[in-house]
Coordinates of C-alpha atoms and ligand atoms in Angstrom, one line a residue:
X1 CA 0.0 0.0 0.0
X2 CA 2.9 2.4 0.9
X3 CA 4.4 1.6 -2.5
X4 CA 1.1 2.2 -4.2
X5 CA 0.9 5.6 -2.4
X6 CA 4.4 6.5 -3.5
X7 CA 3.6 5.5 -7.1
X8 CA 0.4 7.5 -7.2
X9 CA 2.0 10.5 -5.4
X10 CA 4.9 10.6 -7.9
X11 CA 2.5 10.3 -10.9
X12 CA 0.3 13.1 -9.5
X13 CA 3.3 15.4 -8.8
X14 CA 4.5 15.0 -12.3
X15 CA 1.0 15.6 -13.8
X16 CA 0.2 18.5 -11.6
X17 CA 3.4 20.3 -12.6
X18 CA 2.7 19.6 -16.2
X19 CA -0.9 20.8 -16.1
X20 CA -0.8 23.6 -13.6
X21 CA 2.9 24.6 -13.0
X22 CA 4.9 24.9 -9.8
X23 CA 4.0 22.6 -6.9
X24 CA 4.0 25.1 -4.0
X25 CA 1.1 24.6 -1.7
X26 CA 0.0 21.3 -3.3
X27 CA -1.3 18.7 -0.9
X28 CA -1.9 15.0 -1.9
X29 CA -5.0 13.3 -0.6
X30 CA -6.8 9.9 -0.8
X31 CA -10.3 8.6 -0.3
X32 CA -11.2 4.9 -0.6
X33 CA -13.8 3.0 -2.6
X34 CA -16.0 0.5 -0.9
X35 CA -17.4 -3.0 -1.2
X36 CA -20.7 -4.0 0.5
X37 CA -20.6 -7.4 2.1
X38 CA -24.3 -7.7 2.8
X39 CA -27.3 -5.4 3.1
X40 CA -28.1 -4.3 -0.5
X41 CA -30.8 -1.7 -1.3
X42 CA -31.6 -1.3 2.4
X43 CA -29.9 2.0 3.0
X44 CA -32.8 4.1 1.6
X45 CA -35.4 1.8 3.3
X46 CA -34.4 2.5 6.9
X47 CA -32.3 -0.7 7.1
X48 CA -28.8 -1.9 7.9
X49 CA -25.8 -2.2 5.7
X50 CA -22.4 -3.9 6.2
X51 CA -19.8 -2.4 3.8
X52 CA -16.1 -1.9 4.2
X53 CA -13.8 0.7 2.6
X54 CA -11.1 -0.6 0.3
X55 CA -7.4 0.0 0.0
X56 CA -8.0 1.3 -3.6
X57 CA -9.8 4.5 -4.2
X58 CA -9.1 8.0 -5.6
X59 CA -6.1 10.2 -5.1
X60 CA -5.8 13.9 -5.8
X61 CA -3.2 16.7 -5.9
X62 CA -4.9 20.0 -5.0
X63 CA -4.1 23.6 -4.1
X64 CA -5.9 26.9 -3.7
X65 CA -5.8 29.6 -6.3
X66 CA -5.9 33.3 -5.8
X67 CA -8.9 33.8 -8.1
X68 CA -12.3 32.1 -8.4
X69 CA -11.3 29.6 -11.1
X70 CA -11.8 25.9 -10.7
X71 CA -9.5 23.7 -12.9
X72 CA -9.7 19.9 -12.9
X73 CA -7.8 17.3 -14.7
X74 CA -8.2 13.5 -14.4
X75 CA -5.3 11.2 -15.2
X76 CA -8.0 8.5 -15.8
X77 CA -9.6 10.6 -18.6
X78 CA -6.6 12.3 -20.2
X79 CA -8.5 12.7 -23.5
X80 CA -10.9 15.0 -21.8
X81 CA -8.2 17.5 -20.9
X82 CA -8.5 20.3 -18.4
X83 CA -12.1 21.3 -17.3
X84 CA -12.1 24.9 -16.5
X85 CA -15.0 26.4 -14.6
X86 CA -15.5 28.8 -11.6
X87 CA -17.1 29.2 -8.2
X88 CA -19.7 31.3 -10.0
X89 CA -20.7 28.5 -12.3
X90 CA -21.7 25.7 -10.0
X91 CA -24.6 24.3 -12.1
X92 CA -24.8 20.7 -13.1
X93 CA -24.2 20.2 -16.8
X94 CA -23.2 17.2 -18.9
X95 CA -20.5 19.3 -20.6
X96 CA -18.6 19.2 -17.3
X97 CA -18.3 15.4 -17.4
X98 CA -16.9 13.8 -14.2
X99 CA -16.3 17.2 -12.6
X100 CA -20.0 17.4 -11.8
X101 CA -19.0 15.3 -8.8
X102 CA -16.4 17.6 -7.2
X103 CA -18.4 20.6 -8.3
X104 CA -21.5 19.2 -6.6
X105 CA -19.5 18.8 -3.3
X106 CA -18.2 22.4 -3.6
X107 CA -21.8 23.6 -4.3
X108 CA -23.1 21.7 -1.3
X109 CA -20.4 23.1 1.1
X110 CA -21.4 26.6 0.0
X111 CA -25.1 25.8 0.3
X112 CA -24.4 24.8 3.9
X113 CA -22.8 28.1 4.6
X114 CA -19.1 27.0 4.6
X115 CA -17.2 29.9 3.0
X116 CA -15.1 29.0 0.0
X117 CA -13.6 32.2 -1.1
X118 CA -11.1 31.1 -3.8
X119 CA -10.8 28.5 -6.6
X120 CA -8.6 25.5 -6.8
X121 CA -6.5 23.4 -9.2
X122 CA -7.1 19.7 -8.8
X123 CA -5.6 16.7 -10.5
X124 CA -7.3 13.3 -9.9
X125 CA -5.9 9.8 -10.3
X126 CA -8.0 6.8 -9.2
X127 CA -7.2 3.1 -9.0
X128 CA -10.7 1.8 -8.8
X129 CA -11.8 0.3 -12.1
X130 CA -14.2 2.7 -13.7
X131 CA -17.9 1.8 -13.6
X132 CA -17.1 -1.3 -11.5
X133 CA -19.7 -0.4 -8.8
X134 CA -16.9 -0.1 -6.2
X135 CA -18.0 3.5 -5.6
X136 CA -15.5 5.6 -7.5
X137 CA -18.0 8.4 -7.4
X138 CA -18.5 8.3 -3.7
X139 CA -14.7 8.2 -3.2
X140 CA -14.4 11.3 -5.4
X141 CA -17.1 13.1 -3.3
X142 CA -15.4 12.2 0.0
X143 CA -12.0 13.1 -1.4
X144 CA -13.3 16.5 -2.5
X145 CA -14.9 17.2 0.9
X146 CA -11.7 16.1 2.6
X147 CA -9.6 18.4 0.4
X148 CA -12.0 21.4 1.1
X149 CA -11.8 20.7 4.8
X150 CA -8.0 20.7 4.7
X151 CA -7.5 23.7 2.4
X152 CA -10.1 25.9 4.0
X153 CA -9.7 24.7 7.6
X154 CA -13.3 23.6 8.1
X155 CA -14.1 21.7 11.3
X156 CA -16.8 19.1 10.3
X157 CA -16.2 15.4 11.1
X158 CA -16.1 12.6 8.6
X159 CA -19.8 11.7 9.1
X160 CA -20.7 15.2 8.0
X161 CA -18.4 14.7 5.0
X162 CA -20.4 11.6 4.1
X163 CA -23.7 13.5 4.4
X164 CA -22.5 16.3 2.3
X165 CA -21.3 13.7 -0.3
X166 CA -24.7 12.1 -0.4
X167 CA -26.6 15.4 -0.5
X168 CA -24.5 16.5 -3.5
X169 CA -25.1 13.2 -5.3
X170 CA -28.9 13.5 -4.6
X171 CA -29.4 17.1 -5.4
X172 CA -26.6 18.1 -7.8
X173 CA -26.1 14.8 -9.7
X174 CA -29.7 13.6 -9.6
X175 CA -29.1 10.1 -8.1
X176 CA -31.3 9.3 -5.1
X177 CA -28.6 7.2 -3.5
X178 CA -28.6 6.3 0.2
X179 CA -25.8 7.0 2.6
X180 CA -23.9 3.7 2.4
X181 CA -21.2 4.5 -0.1
X182 CA -20.2 7.8 1.2
X183 CA -20.3 6.6 4.8
X184 CA -18.1 3.6 4.0
X185 CA -15.6 5.8 2.2
X186 CA -15.5 8.4 4.9
X187 CA -15.4 6.1 7.9
X188 CA -13.4 3.1 6.7
X189 CA -11.0 1.2 8.9
X190 CA -8.3 -1.3 8.0
X191 CA -9.5 -4.9 8.2
X192 CA -12.9 -4.0 9.6
X193 CA -16.3 -3.7 8.1
X194 CA -18.9 -1.2 9.3
X195 CA -22.3 -2.3 10.6
X196 CA -24.4 0.8 10.0
X197 CA -28.0 1.5 10.9
X198 CA -29.0 4.0 8.2
X199 CA -31.9 5.3 10.3
X200 CA -29.8 7.1 12.9
X201 CA -26.3 6.5 11.5
X202 CA -25.3 4.5 14.6
X203 CA -22.5 2.2 13.6
X204 CA -20.1 -0.5 14.9
X205 CA -16.8 -1.7 13.5
X206 CA -16.6 -5.5 13.1
X207 CA -13.3 -7.2 12.5
X208 CA -13.3 -9.2 9.3
X209 CA -10.9 -12.0 10.5
X210 CA -10.5 -13.5 7.1
X211 CA -7.5 -15.6 8.0
X212 CA -6.7 -18.1 5.3
X213 CA -9.3 -16.5 3.0
X214 CA -9.5 -13.7 0.6
X215 CA -12.2 -11.2 -0.6
X216 CA -12.3 -11.8 -4.3
X217 CA -14.1 -9.2 -6.4
X218 CA -15.2 -10.2 -9.8
X219 CA -16.1 -7.5 -12.3
X220 CA -18.7 -8.1 -14.9
X221 CA -17.2 -5.4 -17.1
X222 CA -20.7 -4.4 -17.9
X223 CA -21.0 -0.7 -17.6
X224 CA -23.8 0.4 -15.3
X225 CA -25.1 3.9 -15.0
X226 CA -26.9 4.4 -11.7
X227 CA -28.5 7.6 -12.6
X228 CA -30.4 6.4 -15.7
X229 CA -30.8 2.8 -14.6
X230 CA -33.7 1.5 -12.6
X231 CA -32.2 2.6 -9.3
X232 CA -34.5 5.6 -8.8
X233 CA -37.4 3.4 -10.0
X234 CA -36.6 0.9 -7.2
X235 CA -36.7 3.7 -4.7
X236 CA -40.1 4.8 -5.9
X237 CA -41.5 1.2 -5.9
X238 CA -40.4 0.9 -2.2
X239 CA -42.0 4.2 -1.3
X240 CA -45.2 3.0 -2.9
X241 CA -45.1 -0.2 -1.0
X242 CA -44.4 1.7 2.3
X243 CA -47.4 4.0 1.7
X244 CA -49.7 1.0 1.3
X245 CA -48.3 -0.8 4.3
X246 CA -48.7 2.3 6.4
X247 CA -52.5 2.0 6.0
X248 CA -52.3 -1.3 7.8
X249 CA -49.5 -1.0 10.3
X250 CA -47.8 1.9 12.1
X251 CA -44.3 2.0 10.6
X252 CA -42.0 4.8 9.4
X253 CA -39.9 2.7 7.0
X254 CA -39.7 -0.8 5.6
X255 CA -36.8 -1.5 7.9
X256 CA -39.1 -1.3 10.9
X257 CA -40.7 -4.6 10.0
X258 CA -39.6 -8.1 10.9
X259 CA -40.1 -10.9 8.3
X260 CA -43.0 -12.3 10.2
X261 CA -44.7 -8.8 10.4
X262 CA -44.1 -8.4 6.7
X263 CA -45.8 -11.7 6.0
X264 CA -48.7 -10.6 8.2
X265 CA -49.3 -7.2 6.4
X266 CA -47.9 -7.8 2.9
X267 CA -51.3 -8.0 1.3
X268 CA -51.8 -4.3 2.0
X269 CA -49.4 -3.7 -0.8
X270 CA -51.6 -3.6 -3.9
X271 CA -49.0 -3.9 -6.7
X272 CA -47.3 -7.3 -6.8
X273 CA -44.1 -5.8 -8.1
X274 CA -43.9 -3.3 -5.3
X275 CA -44.7 -6.2 -2.9
X276 CA -41.6 -8.1 -4.1
X277 CA -39.4 -5.0 -3.8
X278 CA -40.6 -4.5 -0.2
X279 CA -40.1 -8.2 0.6
X280 CA -36.5 -7.9 -0.4
X281 CA -36.0 -4.7 1.6
X282 CA -37.4 -6.3 4.8
X283 CA -35.8 -9.7 4.5
X284 CA -32.4 -8.3 3.5
X285 CA -32.4 -6.0 6.5
X286 CA -33.1 -8.8 8.9
X287 CA -30.5 -11.0 7.0
X288 CA -27.9 -8.3 7.5
X289 CA -28.6 -8.0 11.2
X290 CA -28.3 -11.8 11.5
X291 CA -25.2 -12.0 9.3
X292 CA -23.3 -9.6 11.5
X293 CA -24.2 -11.5 14.6
X294 CA -23.0 -14.7 12.9
X295 CA -19.8 -13.1 11.7
X296 CA -19.1 -11.9 15.3
X297 CA -19.6 -15.5 16.5
X298 CA -16.9 -16.6 14.1
X299 CA -19.2 -18.7 11.8
X300 CA -17.9 -17.5 8.4
X301 CA -19.5 -20.5 6.7
X302 CA -23.0 -19.5 7.7
X303 CA -22.1 -15.9 6.8
X304 CA -21.3 -17.1 3.3
X305 CA -24.7 -18.9 3.0
X306 CA -26.4 -15.7 3.9
X307 CA -24.5 -13.9 1.1
X308 CA -25.9 -16.5 -1.3
X309 CA -29.5 -15.9 0.0
X310 CA -28.9 -12.2 -0.3
X311 CA -28.0 -12.6 -4.0
X312 CA -31.0 -14.8 -4.7
X313 CA -33.2 -12.1 -3.2
X314 CA -31.7 -9.2 -5.2
X315 CA -32.0 -11.4 -8.3
X316 CA -35.5 -12.7 -7.9
X317 CA -37.4 -10.1 -5.8
X318 CA -35.5 -6.9 -6.3
X319 CA -34.4 -7.7 -9.9
X320 CA -31.3 -5.7 -10.1
X321 CA -28.8 -8.3 -11.3
X322 CA -29.1 -9.6 -14.9
X323 CA -27.3 -12.5 -16.6
X324 CA -23.8 -11.1 -16.0
X325 CA -24.0 -10.8 -12.2
X326 CA -26.1 -14.0 -11.9
X327 CA -23.5 -16.0 -13.9
X328 CA -20.6 -14.8 -11.7
X329 CA -22.5 -15.6 -8.5
X330 CA -23.9 -19.0 -9.6
X331 CA -20.5 -20.1 -10.9
X332 CA -18.9 -19.0 -7.7
X333 CA -21.3 -21.1 -5.6
X334 CA -20.1 -24.2 -7.5
X335 CA -16.5 -23.8 -6.2
X336 CA -16.0 -25.8 -3.0
X337 CA -13.5 -23.3 -1.6
X338 CA -15.9 -20.4 -2.0
X339 CA -17.8 -19.7 1.1
X340 CA -20.2 -17.2 -0.3
X341 CA -20.7 -14.9 -3.2
X342 CA -23.2 -12.1 -4.1
X343 CA -23.5 -9.0 -6.2
X344 CA -22.4 -5.8 -4.5
X345 CA -23.6 -2.2 -4.9
X346 CA -26.4 -0.9 -6.9
X347 CA -26.5 -3.8 -9.5
X348 CA -27.3 -4.0 -13.2
X349 CA -23.6 -4.5 -13.7
X350 CA -20.6 -3.9 -11.6
X351 CA -19.1 -6.6 -9.4
X352 CA -19.7 -9.6 -7.2
X353 CA -17.9 -10.1 -3.9
X354 CA -16.9 -13.6 -2.8
X355 CA -15.1 -15.1 0.2
X356 CA -12.7 -17.6 -1.1
X357 CA -10.2 -19.9 0.7
X358 CA -6.6 -19.0 -0.1
X359 CA -5.9 -22.3 -1.8
X360 CA -9.0 -22.0 -4.0
X361 CA -8.4 -18.5 -5.4
X362 CA -6.7 -19.6 -8.6
X363 CA -9.3 -22.3 -9.3
X364 CA -12.0 -19.7 -8.6
X365 CA -10.6 -17.2 -11.1
X366 CA -10.1 -19.9 -13.7
X367 CA -13.4 -21.7 -13.5
X368 CA -15.7 -18.7 -12.9
X369 CA -13.7 -16.7 -15.5
X370 CA -14.1 -19.5 -18.1
X371 CA -17.8 -20.0 -17.5
X372 CA -18.4 -16.3 -17.7
X373 CA -16.6 -15.9 -20.9
X374 CA -18.5 -18.8 -22.4
X375 CA -21.9 -17.6 -21.4
X376 CA -21.5 -13.8 -21.6
X377 CA -19.1 -13.5 -24.5
X378 CA -16.5 -11.2 -23.0
X379 CA -14.2 -11.7 -20.0
X380 CA -14.7 -10.8 -16.3
X381 CA -11.8 -9.3 -14.2
X382 CA -10.8 -10.5 -10.8
X383 CA -9.2 -8.5 -8.0
X384 CA -8.1 -9.6 -4.5
X385 CA -9.0 -6.7 -2.2
X386 CA -8.6 -5.8 1.4
X387 CA -10.6 -3.6 3.8
X388 CA -8.8 -0.3 4.2
X389 CA -8.9 3.0 6.1
X390 CA -10.9 6.2 5.4
X391 CA -9.6 9.4 3.7
X392 CA -6.1 10.6 4.5
X393 CA -3.5 13.1 3.6
X394 CA -0.8 11.4 1.6
X395 CA 1.4 14.5 1.4
X396 CA 0.9 17.5 3.5
X397 CA 0.8 20.8 1.7
X398 CA 3.7 23.0 2.7
X399 CA 2.8 26.7 2.6
X400 CA 0.6 28.6 5.0
X401 CA -2.6 30.3 3.8
X402 CA -1.2 33.8 3.9
X403 CA 1.6 32.8 1.5
X404 CA -0.8 31.7 -1.3
X405 CA -1.0 35.1 -2.9
X406 CA 2.6 34.7 -3.9
X407 CA 2.0 31.6 -6.0
Ligands
GLA501 C1 -25.7 2.2 -4.6 C2 -26.1 3.4 -3.8 C3 -26.2 3.0 -2.3 C4 -27.0 1.8 -2.1 C5 -26.5 0.7 -3.1 C6 -27.4 -0.5 -3.0 O1 -24.4 1.9 -4.4 O2 -25.2 4.5 -3.9 O3 -26.7 4.1 -1.5 O4 -28.3 2.0 -2.2 O5 -26.5 1.1 -4.4 O6 -27.3 -1.2 -1.8

């Protein structure tokens, strides 16, 4: 990881100097991506989630300017060149491409009365595969918030950074996401997952203890676009189900129900599709609570079985998987050294996460990879990943604020 930091830092130093000139006052920062172990599509239904931050994520070199210009360059999208904009032009627009994410965060800081009185030059370099569903956008949001906090000396904590990130994604970028991704990125801890109650944001770190096992991520390489996919539609279906249920039982969100209560009241939901969506939300929440209890007791095998049940539920009832994710999960279940496998994130593409015994990892990659290629027609990618910490300063900026006018 240290060597990855060094590599990314050196690359960013070089690119920043090339794009924006001398390096005085430049800080280098990092915020992680995330993988969710269990608890999918529960975070906007008043349920629990169990993600961890990853050791991969997004890096940036950033410094203040002495005017109101905002200049962004991404080493992941070199063909797009430098995006130039200003603090007076914080309006979402497709022409600003990926910079709508950092701009959304800047906009949200200002909306919340944090004073940002000068522009910035920022170069980004991420090592999360694009569009993999490992939250490159949430990591970019947390990274931007973290940079603003450092450059402008704001005092908010990391949970506030997560809420700002979610707010910016909801209101600036038009995706009605829950809090999971931003929370996981902002609050990550090495070798631990985060058991989060999305109702009141109470949380607990749970050690992963994957001795002799690896977290294997398999990427469908199918691009998914949360914003124009069925994500927002799923939210609406759950809201509709909740409204119907509230006529029969006094609840505030789907996560308030146990599975038994759901079975008792489910007929109040008039639309059968909405009923299926709500069933997933309720059962998945209860499954997540149980899974964490089981993991704490050390029964990783049972935890793996619950991962499988969770996948079946998002596939059949929530219908956010598709042949690519289903093939990866179903092929994984056939490998004896694989304890559990399920899709992770919003769905419709992206990745599965599997717990695989060390000695079975190669077999897993070969067999799942071959079956996927045969059925889907193009290859999947595999990564071995670890739970990592939250955002951090990789290289402290050197000058004091009052010196910046001399840049
Ligand atoms: C996306 C969203 C999250 C969450 C997951 C599904 O990653 O950003 O808030 O809803 O999908 O669990």
